[in-house]
Amino acid sequence: MTQLTSTFEQFTGTIEAFDNEYAQDITASSFFEFPLKPVLEAEQRLTQMPNTAYLSMEYGLSPSIYHQFASKKPLSNDNQFSCHEVFSNQWDVDHKNEICVNRMLDIPIYSGGLGVLAGDSVKSAADLNLPLVAVGVLWNKGYFKQKFWYKRGQLPEELKWDPASYPGLIPLKHRIVLGTKEGDLIVRLWKYYIYSEDFNYALPLILLDTDIEENKEEFRRLTDQLYRSDDVRWKIFQRLILGVGAVKALQSLQYNIERYHLNEGHAAFAIVEKYLQEECPEDIDAFKQQFVYTCHTPVIAGHDRFAIHDLQQFITQDYIDAACRFGRDPEAEDLINLTYLSLNATKRFNAVAQKHGEVMRLQFPDFSAKVNAVTNGIHLYTWLSEHTESLFDQYQNVFGNWRKDSELLKNVHQLKNNAQFRADLFAAHQKNKRELINVTKPWGLDENVFTIAWARRITGYKRPALLFHDVERILELADKYGKIQILFAGKAHPNDDIGGAHIEEILSYIDALNHKHDKVKVLILENYDTYFGKLLTSAVDVWLNNPLPPFEASGTSGMKAIANGVLQLTTLDGWVVEAQDDDIGWVFGYEHTGTELGDERQLRLDEDADALYKTLAKVLELYYKTNDNGVINIDSLWLDKMINAISCAGFFNTQRMMMEYKKKIWK
Ligand SMILES: *Cc1c(COP(=O)(O)O)cnc(C)c1O
């Protein structure tokens, strides 16, 4: 106990303005109403035993949907997101209504799948009691706030939030200094704890922030916006902050780090920093042992490359020399390629699905023998709806302690012939659907109408508007089989013109369906985030995923859906390739084979839209045989597929994924 108390003092002593701001929320036993003990134990563990440092540019932690800290102080308005407009083919409804949700804003330091995966990974690391510390960046203005301009597409707005009063986020007194050609860049550290599902274990996320008075104005802005990329200076500094900053931050906290896990080339400057600190070690093999690297990018163009003369403007020559040691682009001598830097300087690296492993081997033939693949997952307890969780608890004799062991979801097969379970499963699904119907109430969605969603980051290869390629065909399908409800959501990166054009395109398709909402209702929701992610993935009947193969490294939102028994309508790419024989929905469209990657811009829209409509006909036919205006046929194949989907979620989760990392990549 005395040891714990002294750790507590040491710990509180590092928090800025503790007495004024945090004394009420951090007491001798509680941390923002969670138990304090795991936090103190984490601090001891991090200084005493070897740990893994996990580095990512973004984290989607979604406290609004899982493990929300509570503060004695009222939640500031900026941290409480409220209203979202909807564009639908019912204009009159749109004009009069918005979706207003009274909830805590999720810490806005992520843009999409990569960040959500990082968040889910560290949550599972906590569940598995792994010795790990995560490092990221405190984005003071988040990613961006999306406004739709009717028929004009997306208008990015600055997002406001208040880190200083965000429950559970604490500013430390620590400062670290990064030397640059523009002078010393000072970085302040923040901490946020990730608790295990049972609250018995915690691990810290350290966030790096340059928005402090000691810095000149241009430096203060560097940690404003995630993936701000209007010029090369931003990109270089952001990578410097994450990579070099992470190493120095962990050292200033005196954490014992045996291994750095780099996500994307974004974090590659960590290697450079260590190389210089170790004074250009001769035993490169031993040096490399400290690093592992996960590549999430399927396309060559997605890898970060910087001209050496650009780097020279901002970064001191010793860093550039060290970067050249590992990171020269094999095709262009005057470029540093952060992917090559990572491949050359890490002992082990991996792709994020088996198919992505193949793609990596094609892209990097020199490294092909060394490419591992660890298929992504999702953190079940974040993404399962309340109704799905209670269904699993209700059948505890079959699912056992599924909260401790995700693999137990595979036992759902034992219930395949259990009529009561089949009825309960569909009833749980209908409850999930009603949650969505409630949130979108003014638009009058119907729980007995077939509902499909496409929601994720909007970008070219994901083909967001594929479903609308031929609006007439959707209307024909609705005439023939029954009504259709379609939900859309997603942000396009503000500099991604193609993505932005897709949003305009979708808005105009919705427009074209304006007088048809008695047959086909379409809603596009503003500001897709983890809150809407959970709502949509758990509630719709079918999750649509139509990237152009082989350009989806993994994809994860479909995994959130299957865990809730939501079926997949998908092209054969990413994680789906591994589930194609499991009968969790329908696969359609172009299949990638052979040794050529193909062209990301050749989208095959005509062929694949045709395949999509043909498959959708089968989906609709089965749906309306299963749910005939509220009369449920529990013997339907639809329920078999739902059961298969849940079983698959026993594999596609971050608990299994982190155990694989531990066994295959970290060892
Ligand atoms: C899960 C999730 C994603 C990932 O989408 P995929 O394209 O399926 O990988 C993106 N954005 C949000 C908000 C998510 O929750």
Short mmCIF file of C-alpha atoms and ligand atoms in Angstrom, two decimals, residues 110-113 116 383 455-457 462 528-530 533 543 545 552 555-558 560, ligand 1:
data_model
loop_
_atom_site.label_atom_id
_atom_site.label_comp_id
_atom_site.label_asym_id
_atom_site.label_seq_id
_atom_site.Cartn_x
_atom_site.Cartn_y
_atom_site.Cartn_z
CA TYR A 110 -8.58 9.58 -35.78
CA SER A 111 -9.80 9.70 -39.35
CA GLY A 112 -11.01 6.19 -40.09
CA GLY A 113 -10.14 2.52 -40.09
CA VAL A 116 -10.11 2.60 -35.05
CA TRP A 383 -18.69 -2.95 -31.31
CA ALA A 455 -20.23 3.79 -44.52
CA ARG A 456 -16.49 4.33 -44.25
CA ARG A 457 -13.82 6.74 -45.44
CA LYS A 462 -13.63 1.93 -52.10
CA TYR A 528 -19.42 9.65 -39.90
CA ASP A 529 -17.61 8.65 -36.73
CA THR A 530 -17.37 5.75 -34.31
CA GLY A 533 -20.18 3.38 -36.98
CA TRP A 543 -23.36 -4.34 -44.76
CA ASN A 545 -18.39 -3.42 -48.85
CA GLU A 552 -8.38 -2.96 -49.62
CA GLY A 555 -11.21 -3.43 -44.00
CA THR A 556 -12.72 -3.79 -40.57
CA SER A 557 -16.23 -2.38 -40.52
CA GLY A 558 -17.64 -5.63 -41.90
CA LYS A 560 -18.13 -5.09 -36.59
C1 LIG B 1 -14.58 0.73 -38.51
C2 LIG B 1 -14.54 2.09 -39.05
C3 LIG B 1 -13.93 2.34 -40.29
C4 LIG B 1 -13.28 1.24 -41.11
O1 LIG B 1 -13.92 1.09 -42.35
P1 LIG B 1 -13.48 -0.02 -43.42
O2 LIG B 1 -13.47 0.68 -44.72
O3 LIG B 1 -14.47 -1.09 -43.37
O4 LIG B 1 -12.14 -0.50 -43.03
C5 LIG B 1 -13.91 3.65 -40.76
N1 LIG B 1 -14.47 4.66 -40.06
C6 LIG B 1 -15.09 4.45 -38.88
C7 LIG B 1 -15.70 5.60 -38.16
C8 LIG B 1 -15.15 3.16 -38.34
O5 LIG B 1 -15.75 2.97 -37.16
#
